[in-house]
Structure formats: C-alpha cells, structure tokens
XYZ file of C-alpha atoms in Angstrom:
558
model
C 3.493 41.653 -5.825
C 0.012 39.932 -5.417
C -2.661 42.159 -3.506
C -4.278 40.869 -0.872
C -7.762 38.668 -1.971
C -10.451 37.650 0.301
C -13.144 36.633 -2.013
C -13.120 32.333 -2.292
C -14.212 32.963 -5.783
C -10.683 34.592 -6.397
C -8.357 32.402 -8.394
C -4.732 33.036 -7.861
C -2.951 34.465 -11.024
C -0.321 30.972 -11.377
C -2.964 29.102 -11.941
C -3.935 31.498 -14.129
C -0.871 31.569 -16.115
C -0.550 27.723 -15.991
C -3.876 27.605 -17.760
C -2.337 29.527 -20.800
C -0.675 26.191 -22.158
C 2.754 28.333 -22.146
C 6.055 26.445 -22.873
C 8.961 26.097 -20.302
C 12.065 27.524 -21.948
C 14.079 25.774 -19.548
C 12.603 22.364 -20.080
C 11.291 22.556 -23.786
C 8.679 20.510 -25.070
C 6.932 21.079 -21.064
C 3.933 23.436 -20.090
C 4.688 26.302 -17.318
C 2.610 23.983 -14.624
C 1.935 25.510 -11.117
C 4.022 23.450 -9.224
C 6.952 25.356 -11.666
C 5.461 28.922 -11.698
C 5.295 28.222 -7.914
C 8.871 27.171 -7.589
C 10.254 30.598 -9.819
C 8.182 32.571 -7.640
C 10.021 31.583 -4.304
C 12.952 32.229 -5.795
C 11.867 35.580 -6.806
C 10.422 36.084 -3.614
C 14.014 34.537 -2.106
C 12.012 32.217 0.124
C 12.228 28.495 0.501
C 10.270 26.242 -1.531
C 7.887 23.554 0.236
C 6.310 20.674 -0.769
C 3.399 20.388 1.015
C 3.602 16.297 2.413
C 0.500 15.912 4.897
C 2.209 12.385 5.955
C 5.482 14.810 7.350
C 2.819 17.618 9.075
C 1.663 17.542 12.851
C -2.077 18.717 11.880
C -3.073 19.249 15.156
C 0.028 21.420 16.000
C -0.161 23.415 12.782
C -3.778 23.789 13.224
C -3.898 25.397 16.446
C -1.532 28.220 15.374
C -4.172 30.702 13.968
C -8.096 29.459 13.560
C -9.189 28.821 10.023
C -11.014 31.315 9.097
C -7.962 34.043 9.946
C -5.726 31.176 7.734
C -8.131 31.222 4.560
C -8.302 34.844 4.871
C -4.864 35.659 4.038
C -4.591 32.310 2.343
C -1.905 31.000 4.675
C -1.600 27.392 6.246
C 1.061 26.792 8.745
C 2.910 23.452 8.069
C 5.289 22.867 10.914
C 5.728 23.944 14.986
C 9.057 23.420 15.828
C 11.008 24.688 19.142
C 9.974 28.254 19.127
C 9.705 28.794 15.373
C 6.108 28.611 13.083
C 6.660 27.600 9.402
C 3.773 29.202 7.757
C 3.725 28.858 3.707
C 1.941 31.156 1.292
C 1.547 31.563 -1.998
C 1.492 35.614 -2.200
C 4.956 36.356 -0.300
C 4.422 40.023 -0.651
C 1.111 40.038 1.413
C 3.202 40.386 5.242
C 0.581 42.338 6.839
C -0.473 38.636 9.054
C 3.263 38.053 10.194
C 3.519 40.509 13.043
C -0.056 39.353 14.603
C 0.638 35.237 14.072
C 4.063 36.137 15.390
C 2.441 38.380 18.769
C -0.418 35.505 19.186
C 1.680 32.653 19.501
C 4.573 34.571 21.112
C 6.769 32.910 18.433
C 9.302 33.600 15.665
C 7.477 33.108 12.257
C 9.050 31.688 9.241
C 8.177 31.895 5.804
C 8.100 29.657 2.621
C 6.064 29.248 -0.846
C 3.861 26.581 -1.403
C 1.612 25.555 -4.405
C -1.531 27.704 -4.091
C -3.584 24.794 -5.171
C -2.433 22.575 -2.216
C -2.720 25.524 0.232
C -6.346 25.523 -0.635
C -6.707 22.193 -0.996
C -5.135 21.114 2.842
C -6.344 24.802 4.574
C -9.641 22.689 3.907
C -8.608 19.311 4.968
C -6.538 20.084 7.645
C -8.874 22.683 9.387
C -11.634 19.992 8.667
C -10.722 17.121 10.421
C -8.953 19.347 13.494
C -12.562 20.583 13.836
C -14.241 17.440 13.659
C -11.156 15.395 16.145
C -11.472 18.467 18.992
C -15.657 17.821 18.636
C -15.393 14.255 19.402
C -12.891 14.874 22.233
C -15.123 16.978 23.883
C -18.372 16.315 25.769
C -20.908 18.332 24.584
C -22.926 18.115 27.993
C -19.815 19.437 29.825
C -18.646 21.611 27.141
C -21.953 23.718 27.660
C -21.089 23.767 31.214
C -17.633 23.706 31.920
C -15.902 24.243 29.125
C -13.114 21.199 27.468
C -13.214 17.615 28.967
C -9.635 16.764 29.961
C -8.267 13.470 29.676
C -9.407 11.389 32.286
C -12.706 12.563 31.415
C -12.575 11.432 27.818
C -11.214 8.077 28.673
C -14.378 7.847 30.880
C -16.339 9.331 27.802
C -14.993 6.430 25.533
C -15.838 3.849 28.418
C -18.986 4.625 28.741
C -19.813 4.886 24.828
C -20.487 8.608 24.881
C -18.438 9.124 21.389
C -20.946 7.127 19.082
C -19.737 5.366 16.297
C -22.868 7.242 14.126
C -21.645 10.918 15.205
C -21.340 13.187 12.747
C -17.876 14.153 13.466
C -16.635 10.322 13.789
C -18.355 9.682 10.021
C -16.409 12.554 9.095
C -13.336 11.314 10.510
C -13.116 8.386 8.788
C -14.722 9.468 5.671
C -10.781 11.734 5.740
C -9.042 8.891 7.101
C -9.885 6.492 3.925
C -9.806 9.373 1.196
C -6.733 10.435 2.619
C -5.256 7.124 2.487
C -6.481 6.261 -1.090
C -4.535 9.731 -2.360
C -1.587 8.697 -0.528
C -1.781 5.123 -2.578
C -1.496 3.686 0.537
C -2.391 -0.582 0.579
C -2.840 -1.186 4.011
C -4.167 1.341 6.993
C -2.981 0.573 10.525
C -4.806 2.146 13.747
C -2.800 0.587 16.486
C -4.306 1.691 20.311
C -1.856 2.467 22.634
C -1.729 4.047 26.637
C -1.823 7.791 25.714
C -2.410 8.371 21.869
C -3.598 5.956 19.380
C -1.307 5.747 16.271
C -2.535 5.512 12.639
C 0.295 4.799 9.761
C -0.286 3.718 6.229
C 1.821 1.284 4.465
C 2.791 2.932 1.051
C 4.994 1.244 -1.505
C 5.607 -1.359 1.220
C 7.058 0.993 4.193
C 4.843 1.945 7.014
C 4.618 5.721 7.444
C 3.253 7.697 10.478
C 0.126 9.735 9.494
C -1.859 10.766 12.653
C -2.273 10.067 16.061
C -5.676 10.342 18.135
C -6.975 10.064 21.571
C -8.063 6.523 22.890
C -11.626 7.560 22.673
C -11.933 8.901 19.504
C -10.010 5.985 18.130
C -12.061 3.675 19.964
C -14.942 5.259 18.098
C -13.469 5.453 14.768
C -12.850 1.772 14.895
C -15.988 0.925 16.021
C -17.762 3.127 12.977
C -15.145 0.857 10.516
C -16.517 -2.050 12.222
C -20.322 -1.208 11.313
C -19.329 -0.553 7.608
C -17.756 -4.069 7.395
C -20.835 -5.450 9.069
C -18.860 -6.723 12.255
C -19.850 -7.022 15.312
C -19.099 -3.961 17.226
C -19.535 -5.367 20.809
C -17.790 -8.020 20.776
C -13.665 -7.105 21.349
C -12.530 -10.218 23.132
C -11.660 -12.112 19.912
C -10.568 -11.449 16.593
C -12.796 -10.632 13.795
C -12.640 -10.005 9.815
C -15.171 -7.812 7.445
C -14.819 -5.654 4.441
C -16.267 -2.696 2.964
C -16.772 -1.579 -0.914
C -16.966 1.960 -1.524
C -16.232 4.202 -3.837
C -13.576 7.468 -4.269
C -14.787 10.892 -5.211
C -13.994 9.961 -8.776
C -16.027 7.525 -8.879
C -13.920 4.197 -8.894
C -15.093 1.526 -6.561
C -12.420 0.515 -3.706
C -12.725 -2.928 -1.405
C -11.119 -2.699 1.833
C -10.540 -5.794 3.734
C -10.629 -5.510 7.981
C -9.150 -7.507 10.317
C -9.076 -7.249 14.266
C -7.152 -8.192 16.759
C -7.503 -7.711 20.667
C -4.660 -5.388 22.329
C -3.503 -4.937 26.019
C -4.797 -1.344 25.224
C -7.528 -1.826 22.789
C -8.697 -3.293 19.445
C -5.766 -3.036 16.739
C -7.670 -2.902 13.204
C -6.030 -3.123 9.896
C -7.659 -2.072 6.715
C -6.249 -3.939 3.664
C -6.781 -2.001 0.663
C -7.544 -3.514 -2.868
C -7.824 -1.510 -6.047
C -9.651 -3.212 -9.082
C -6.763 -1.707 -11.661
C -4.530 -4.117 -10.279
C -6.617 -6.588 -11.372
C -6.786 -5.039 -14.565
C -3.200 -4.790 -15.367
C -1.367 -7.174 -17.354
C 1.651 -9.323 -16.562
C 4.144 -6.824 -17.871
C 2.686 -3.742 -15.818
C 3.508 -6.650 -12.709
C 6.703 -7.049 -13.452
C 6.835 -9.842 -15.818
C 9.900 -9.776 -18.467
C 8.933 -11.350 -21.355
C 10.600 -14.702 -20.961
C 8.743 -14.898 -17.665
C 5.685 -14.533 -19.099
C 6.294 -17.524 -21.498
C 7.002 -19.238 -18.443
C 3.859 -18.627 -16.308
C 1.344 -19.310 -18.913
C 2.943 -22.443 -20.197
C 2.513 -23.613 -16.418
C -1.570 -22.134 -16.189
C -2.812 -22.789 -19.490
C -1.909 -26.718 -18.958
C -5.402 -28.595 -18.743
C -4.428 -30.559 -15.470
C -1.912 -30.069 -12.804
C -0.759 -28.050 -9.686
C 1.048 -24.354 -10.203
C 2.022 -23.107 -6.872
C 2.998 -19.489 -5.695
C 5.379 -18.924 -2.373
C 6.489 -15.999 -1.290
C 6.232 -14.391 2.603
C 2.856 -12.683 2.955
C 2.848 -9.222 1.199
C 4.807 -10.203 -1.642
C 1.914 -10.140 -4.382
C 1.156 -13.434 -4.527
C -2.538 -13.127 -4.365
C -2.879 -10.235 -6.973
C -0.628 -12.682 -9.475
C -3.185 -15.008 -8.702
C -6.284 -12.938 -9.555
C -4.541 -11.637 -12.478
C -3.900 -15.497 -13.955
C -7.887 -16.199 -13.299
C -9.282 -13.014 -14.742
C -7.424 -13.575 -17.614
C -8.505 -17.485 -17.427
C -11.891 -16.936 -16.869
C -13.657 -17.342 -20.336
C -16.830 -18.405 -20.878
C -16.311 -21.755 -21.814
C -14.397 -22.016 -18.452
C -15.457 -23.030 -15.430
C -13.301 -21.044 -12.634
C -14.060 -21.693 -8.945
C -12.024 -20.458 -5.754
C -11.881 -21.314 -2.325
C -10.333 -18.796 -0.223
C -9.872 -17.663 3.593
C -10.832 -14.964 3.482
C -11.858 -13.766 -0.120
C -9.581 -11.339 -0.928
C -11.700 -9.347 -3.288
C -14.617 -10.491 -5.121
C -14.767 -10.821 -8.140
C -17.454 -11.098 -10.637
C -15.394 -13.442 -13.457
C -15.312 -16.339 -11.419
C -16.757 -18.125 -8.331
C -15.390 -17.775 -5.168
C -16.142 -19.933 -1.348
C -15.601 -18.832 1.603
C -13.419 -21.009 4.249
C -15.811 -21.223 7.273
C -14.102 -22.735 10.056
C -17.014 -22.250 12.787
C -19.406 -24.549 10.861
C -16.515 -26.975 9.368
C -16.074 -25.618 6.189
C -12.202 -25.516 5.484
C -9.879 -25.842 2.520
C -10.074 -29.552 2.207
C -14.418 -29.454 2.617
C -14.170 -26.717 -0.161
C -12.246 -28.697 -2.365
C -14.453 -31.837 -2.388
C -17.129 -29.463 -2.439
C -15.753 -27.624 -6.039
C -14.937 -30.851 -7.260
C -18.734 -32.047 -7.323
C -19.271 -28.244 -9.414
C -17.816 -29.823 -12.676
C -14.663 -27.001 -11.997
C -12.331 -26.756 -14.731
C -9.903 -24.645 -12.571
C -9.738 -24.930 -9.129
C -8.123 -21.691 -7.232
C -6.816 -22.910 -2.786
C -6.185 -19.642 -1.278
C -3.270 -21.736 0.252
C -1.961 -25.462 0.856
C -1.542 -25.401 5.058
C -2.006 -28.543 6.110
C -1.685 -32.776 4.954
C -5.898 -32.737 4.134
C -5.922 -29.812 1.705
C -2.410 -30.879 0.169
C -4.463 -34.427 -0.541
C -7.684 -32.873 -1.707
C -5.347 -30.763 -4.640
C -3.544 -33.512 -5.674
C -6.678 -35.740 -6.030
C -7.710 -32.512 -7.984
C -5.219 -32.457 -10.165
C -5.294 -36.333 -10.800
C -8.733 -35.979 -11.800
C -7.924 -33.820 -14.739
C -8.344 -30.249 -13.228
C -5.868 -27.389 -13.276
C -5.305 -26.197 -9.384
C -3.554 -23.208 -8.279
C -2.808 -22.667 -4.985
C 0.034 -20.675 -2.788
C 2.481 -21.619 -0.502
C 4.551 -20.127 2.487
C 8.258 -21.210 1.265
C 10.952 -18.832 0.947
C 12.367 -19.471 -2.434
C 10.521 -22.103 -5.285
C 12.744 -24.984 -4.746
C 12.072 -25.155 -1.126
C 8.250 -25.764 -1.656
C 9.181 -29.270 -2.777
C 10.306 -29.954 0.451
C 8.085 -28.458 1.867
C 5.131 -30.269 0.559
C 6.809 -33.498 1.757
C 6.773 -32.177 5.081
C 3.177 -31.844 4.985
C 2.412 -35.892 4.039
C 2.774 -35.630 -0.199
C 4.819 -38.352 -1.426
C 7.395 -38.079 -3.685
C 5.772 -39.420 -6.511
C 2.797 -37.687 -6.014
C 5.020 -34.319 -6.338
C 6.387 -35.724 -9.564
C 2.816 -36.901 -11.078
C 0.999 -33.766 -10.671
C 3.160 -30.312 -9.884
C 3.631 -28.312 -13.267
C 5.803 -25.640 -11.504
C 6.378 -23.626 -8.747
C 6.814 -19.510 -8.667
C 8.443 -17.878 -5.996
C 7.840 -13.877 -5.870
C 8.793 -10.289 -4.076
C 7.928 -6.913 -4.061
C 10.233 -4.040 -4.785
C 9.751 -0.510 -4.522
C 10.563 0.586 -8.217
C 11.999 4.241 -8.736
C 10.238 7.214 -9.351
C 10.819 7.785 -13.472
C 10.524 11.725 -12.889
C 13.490 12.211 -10.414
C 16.000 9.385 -10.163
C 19.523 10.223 -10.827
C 22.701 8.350 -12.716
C 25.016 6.867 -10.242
C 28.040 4.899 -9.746
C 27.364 1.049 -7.638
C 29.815 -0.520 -5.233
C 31.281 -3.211 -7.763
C 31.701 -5.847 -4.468
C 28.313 -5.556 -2.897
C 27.419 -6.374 -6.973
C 29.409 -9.122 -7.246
C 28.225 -10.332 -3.970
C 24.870 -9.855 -5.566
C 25.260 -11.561 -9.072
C 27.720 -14.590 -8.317
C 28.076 -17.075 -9.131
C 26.722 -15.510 -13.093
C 28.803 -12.966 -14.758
C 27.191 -9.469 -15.153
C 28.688 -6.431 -15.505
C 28.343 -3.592 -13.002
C 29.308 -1.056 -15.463
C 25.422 -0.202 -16.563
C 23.524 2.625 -16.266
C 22.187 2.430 -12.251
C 20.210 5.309 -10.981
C 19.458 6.314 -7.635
C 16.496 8.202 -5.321
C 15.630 11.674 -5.470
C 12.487 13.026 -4.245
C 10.042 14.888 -6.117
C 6.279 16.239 -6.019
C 5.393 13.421 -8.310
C 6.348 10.748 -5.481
C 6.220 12.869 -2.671
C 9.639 12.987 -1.806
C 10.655 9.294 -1.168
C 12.200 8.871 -4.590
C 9.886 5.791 -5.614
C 6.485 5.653 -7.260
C 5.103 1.803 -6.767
C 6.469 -1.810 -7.037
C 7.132 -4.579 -9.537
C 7.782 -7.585 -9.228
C 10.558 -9.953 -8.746
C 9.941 -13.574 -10.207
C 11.733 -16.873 -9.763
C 10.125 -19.564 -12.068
C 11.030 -23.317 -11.255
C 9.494 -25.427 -14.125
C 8.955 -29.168 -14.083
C 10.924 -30.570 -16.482
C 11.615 -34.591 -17.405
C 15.126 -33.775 -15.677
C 14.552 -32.275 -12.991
C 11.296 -34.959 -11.850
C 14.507 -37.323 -11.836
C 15.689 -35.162 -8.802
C 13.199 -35.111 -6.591
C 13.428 -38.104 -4.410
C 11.850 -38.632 -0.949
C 15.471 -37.657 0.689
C 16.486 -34.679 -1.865
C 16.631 -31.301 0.006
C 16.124 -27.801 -1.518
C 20.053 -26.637 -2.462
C 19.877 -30.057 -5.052
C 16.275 -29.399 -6.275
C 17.866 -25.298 -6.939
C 20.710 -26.560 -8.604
C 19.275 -28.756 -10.717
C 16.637 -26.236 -11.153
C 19.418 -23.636 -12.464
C 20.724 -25.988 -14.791
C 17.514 -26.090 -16.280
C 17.395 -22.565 -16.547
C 15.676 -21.112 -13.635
C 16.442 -17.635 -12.764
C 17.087 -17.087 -8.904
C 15.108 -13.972 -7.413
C 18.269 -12.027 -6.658
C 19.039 -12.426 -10.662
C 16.153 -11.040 -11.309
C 16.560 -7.821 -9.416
C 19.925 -7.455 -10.393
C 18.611 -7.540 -13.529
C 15.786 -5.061 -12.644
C 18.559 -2.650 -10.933
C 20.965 -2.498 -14.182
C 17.240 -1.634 -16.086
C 17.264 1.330 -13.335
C 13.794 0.587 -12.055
C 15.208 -0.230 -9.173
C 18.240 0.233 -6.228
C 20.433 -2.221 -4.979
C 19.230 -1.183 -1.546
C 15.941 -1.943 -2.261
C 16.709 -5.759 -4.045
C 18.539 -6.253 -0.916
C 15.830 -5.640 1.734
C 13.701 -8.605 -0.255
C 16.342 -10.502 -1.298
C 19.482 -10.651 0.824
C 22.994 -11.358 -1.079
C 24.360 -14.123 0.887
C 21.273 -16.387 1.234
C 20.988 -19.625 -1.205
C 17.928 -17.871 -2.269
C-alpha cells in the first residue's frame, strides 16, 4: 500500500491524514488521531494491533534481532523474542521485502503486527540508544581493541576495579534514559536493586512496582555511583546508608526534584529515587481527593490560630503532599510558616524549611525550640516519633502556635492512643489536638476505558456495614487503553477519614480509653471511616472494589 521510504525527512502519510483535523464517523464529535488511523489500518492490513508498552519489552532481546540502522531503514522495531518466534511491528504492512532476511538471520519464524508510526520512531531511537550505550559500558575498551567482548567475570573485575566511570559518556547517557524514561512513565519512585547476576530496575507507577530493565552488576554499580554525584553524595563511601537529591528539569522544561536514599546490600548498594513533581503541589484539595464536606473539615482544623492537626497513614499514603498542599496554601505574607523535616521532602520557596541533623544533635525536638525562638506562626514536624518531640509540639501549641505534624497510626482514632504511648497525658491530648486525619492512596480508573459492571452485593455489604448503601449504582471496572497504557488506571486520589475534636468527644478520651471507644464516639459525631469513603469513591466509579480493598481491608475496625 505504502512504498518503501528511506529518507528520515519522510513523514508517514497517517500522520499526515491525522493532521487534516478530519472527524471520526464512528465516534462523532472526535478527530481521526493516529493511534485510530493506525488501528483501521491493521485491520485492513488483517494484522494484530500493538500497543507499544516499553515497561512489557525485553530491549536488549528485541534489540539484538537486526542492528539499527537495518531497523530504521525499513522502519521496523521488533518488540518481543519469544521461543522461536520474532514479533516485529511496522507501520507500512505492505513493505515485506525485510521478512525473509530477519527471518534467515535469526533462523527464526517472524511475526507481524501494526504499531503507531510515531512510537516506532520514537522507541527505534530509544531503544537502539540505550542498547548501544549498555553493550559500551559492558565492554572494556582496552580489551575490546584486542580481544574482542569482555565476558562476565571480566566485567565484574571491570566494576571492581572502577574501570566503568561514573563520568563516561555512555553511563551519563544511561541515566539521562533511565530518569526521562521514568518521568514519561509517571512513575514516583525508581528502584535499582543489585543482585548476584543482573541488577533489577522497576518503577513504582500508580502505587505498583513494575519491572523495567535489568543490567549487569557493573554497569549498575556505575549508574548508581553517577546518581550519587548528582545528589552530591559521597560516592566512596558504601558501608552505610546515605540520602541526597537532585533538581532537574524534563525536556519540556518543568523542573523535577528527586529524592535518593541508599542502603547497603549483601550484593551491592540498593538506591531509591523518590520522585516529586511541583503540580502536585499545585493542585487543590479537590484534584486530591477531597469531597466537599471534607474540605470543610480540613480547613476548619488548619485555619485555627493554635493547636495540633495530625496526619497518619502508613508511609506512601500521601500524607506529606496533603501537608505541603495545606502550607502552600497557608503561606501568605502576613504568615510566618516554618518546617522542620527529616529529610526535606521538597523545597519549597513559600515557606521555611530545617533540616533534622542527627550527626551534630539537631533533631525534631532541637528544631522545635529552635522555630519557636523564629516568632513562627505555623509550625510544620515532619513527624511526632518519640516522648521529646511529642512535648516540644504540645508546648507549641500551648504557646499559641498552629502545629502540624504526622503520625504512623493506622486509622485516626488510634493516634490518640498512640500519643499516650509516647508520654502525652490525657489532658494534654484534650487541651491542644484540633483533629486528627487518617489517609490512603487508591489507584483511580482510567476515565477513557473503564467499563459498566455488575459488584458482588456480599463482598459490598461486607464493605459498607454497619451503614446502609445500596450496591445497585453505576460501578465500572478496568480496561486497558493507550491513554493508561494498558493497566486500566490513570493516577490516585485520595481516601480521607477526618476525626474532629469536638466538646463530646474530649469527654471520651480518658487515660484508660482505647481506640474502638474513641472510633465510636468519633462516628457518632460524624466521622466517616476510610472504607466509607471508598465505597463511596467506588459507587462514583473512580474507583474498584479491588482496589479500596488492597488499602482498606473489609473486616478490619478501620
């Protein structure tokens, strides 16, 4: 159908006709887009459609099927090696000429499917690029010249002896991928884990940890090490655990912080790259989750002029970016905002933030006292640990200064307990805590894809007891499209459990009261329990049962 086109300068006639601003007759009121065009011409071509998904692709198997100059000539990119079979997709099925030499080359049956021409180009690039630059660190240029590839036990002695810099070209290159690659991918955290053979790399995206790429010991050894220098660590020392970050920006543009934390291994340094985007901080309380009677809630609680308003929730649950959120939208300039955190998340330019320095004695407690002598009006503890920093943000608060501060509790009404535990009297509790919040993530559903379906009416009843809602809604299920890559979700919200102090319920909390009576009484007063609140976000459809589930089990007291 499509001749044959060498020239790079060639654009492929889709994306031609997608640039005409045609109208779908199938789906009026929608443009012909390529991913569509693409999709009618595999089934005019009667050839599978793929979706290219570069977290599902072996790159280094694919990539040693043909080289990439015999790939971009024909405009081909091979996306799986399986058994004895080659998937190779294309975006000009009639162009078969390459078939019968990939499939005598590689002694192997050849398979056909159409892709989107604009992500062939786009990962015949990528792909080919960082295959090139992962075999040039693997390989010791010295003995390359001589005798050809290194093989293993050679590059384990090459990554010993520091052969593979941390400034090579092909290592800067390799990570320069590694963190574009992960900020397309929306991923939040980056995870390069050493191991015996192969080190590992997996993103965590929407919350689940996906494999993306594995590497030899010595190149990952080196790509760590080149992280390290960015985040200003130091790069000898691997005995201990350290913590850095990095700003930089995308190819758009926007600036990106990445936090980095080490840790020692039997078989290496593990490092772990948190990712924080500014948007988040930019969003508002509805775009986290909020419903609108929760949002009433919250900023009763923060906009009081004195007090403590905790956050608990098990780490990864958004607690810090609700927290940044509250102060950016606090910060005025009649407002004095100060934060003491370990380590700072992400800085931020609206407010003033202290770094917990345990090596020269400055903890949580020191920063306190230290904030209180800065005439603070709100005081921000990156978390209540221990009896010294409870004491320093109750003094705080009795001083006339609003204190926020998280804690590592399960549900709200078990921080009150839990802050006896610590050494806070009772009547402390009751003179100075405004409220408590208890959170979770959930992944939310992708709005292109999901699908209407029917919910097992016990499992939702198991779910919503002892309240009465109906399982009769609208609930909607996952898909998989282009738009979310095939997992059927596109990003989180949310799920909040507010426990407000009211005159009541300071009558319940006693030095022997436990958490079920502090919930209880909390309900009474209105409190919405977290698995309430995303049974409420499942019969929205933003979300699955499933999914509520994995945060908040059923048959907990939660």
């Amino acid at each position: 159908m499509f001749p044959a086109r060498t020239g790079t300068l060639d654009i492929h006639p889709i994306i031609m006709l997608s640039q005409q601003g045609w109208e779908d007759q199938k789906h009026p009121g929608k443009q012909l887009d390529v991913e569509t065009l693409s999709q009618w011409l595999a089934e005019r071509a009667s050839l599978p459609y793929f979706r290219i998904d570069p977290l599902k692709i072996d790159v280094t198997a694919v990539t040693a099927v043909t080289s990439h100059a015999y790939a971009l000539r024909y405009k081909i990119l091979p996306v799986g090696v399986e058994n004895n079979v080659v998937t190779i997709a294309t975006a000009e099925p009639y162009v078969t000429q390459w078939m019968s030499e990939l499939a005598h080359v590689n002694n192997m049956e050849i398979e056909r499917v159409v892709a989107n021409p604009v992500d062939i180009a786009r990962y015949l690039d990528e792909f080919y690029s960082v295959s090139h630059s992962l075999r040039r660190a693997t390989t010791d240029k010295s003995a390359d010249d001589a005798h050809g590839a290194t093989n293993f036990e050679q590059l384990v002695e090459l990554g010993k002896s520091g052969r593979l810099d941390a400034n090579d070209q092909d290592i800067v290159q390799i990570v320069d991928w590694l963190l574009q690659f992960a900020f397309d991918q929306r991923a939040s955290d980056i995870h390069m884990e050493p191991r015996r053979d192969m080190g590992h790399i997996r993103f965590r995206i929407d919350g689940v940890l996906q494999n993306v790429y594995e590497m030899p010991p010595p190149v990952m050894t080196a790509v760590t090490s080149r992280i390290k220098v960015l985040g200003r660590m130091d790069v000898v020392e691997k005995r201990r655990p350290q913590d850095g970050r990095i700003k930089t920006k995308l190819h758009n543009g926007d600036e990106i912080e990445l936090r980095l934390s080490t840790m020692p291994t039997a078989f290496g340094e593990k490092l772990v790259l948190r990712i924080f985007d500014p948007e988040v901080l930019l969003k508002d309380f509805t775009a986290l989750g909020f419903n609108e009677k929760e949002i009433v809630a919250w900023n009763a609680m923060v906009t009081q002029p004195h007090g403590i308003v905790l956050v608990t929730g098990p780490t990864g649950s958004g607690k810090t970016t609700t927290l940044y959120s509250t102060l950016k939208q606090l910060a005025k300039p009649e407002v004095n905002v100060c934060s003491v955190e370990d380590p700072i998340e992400m800085v931020v330019t609206e407010f003033n933030q202290m770094q917990v320095q345990h090596n020269i004695g400055v903890d949580f407690a020191t920063g306190i006292r230290t904030l209180l002598r800065q005439d603070p009006d709100i005081i921000m503890v990156g978390e209540i640990r221990d009896r010294e920093t409870a004491e320093m943000a109750i003094q705080a608060a009795l001083t006339g200064h609003l204190v926020l501060s998280t804690l590592h509790t399960n549900d709200a009404a078990s921080a009150i307990p839990r802050l006896r535990e610590i050494g806070v009297p009772a009547y402390l509790i009751n003179a100075t805590l405004l409220g408590v919040m208890a959170q979770r993530l959930t992944r939310t559903l992708c709005p292109h894809c999901k699908q209407p379906t029917d919910i097992d009416e016990d499992v939702w009843k198991a779910m919503t007891t002892p309240y009465k809602m109906s399982g009769s809604g609208r609930f909607f299920k996952a898909v998989g499209c282009d738009k979310c890559r095939d997992t059927g979700f596109m990003g989180r919200s949310g799920l909040y459990e507010i426990l407000r102090m009211t005159p009541s319920l300071r009558k319940e909390i006693k030095p022997d009261s436990d958490a079920a009576e502090i919930r209880q009484a909390a309900i009474r007063e209105g409190m919405v329990q977290l698995r309430i609140a995303g049974a409420r976000k499942i019969a929205m459809g933003l979300t699955t049962i499933d999914e509520v589930i994995k945060v908040v089990p059923p048959d907990t007291d939660i």
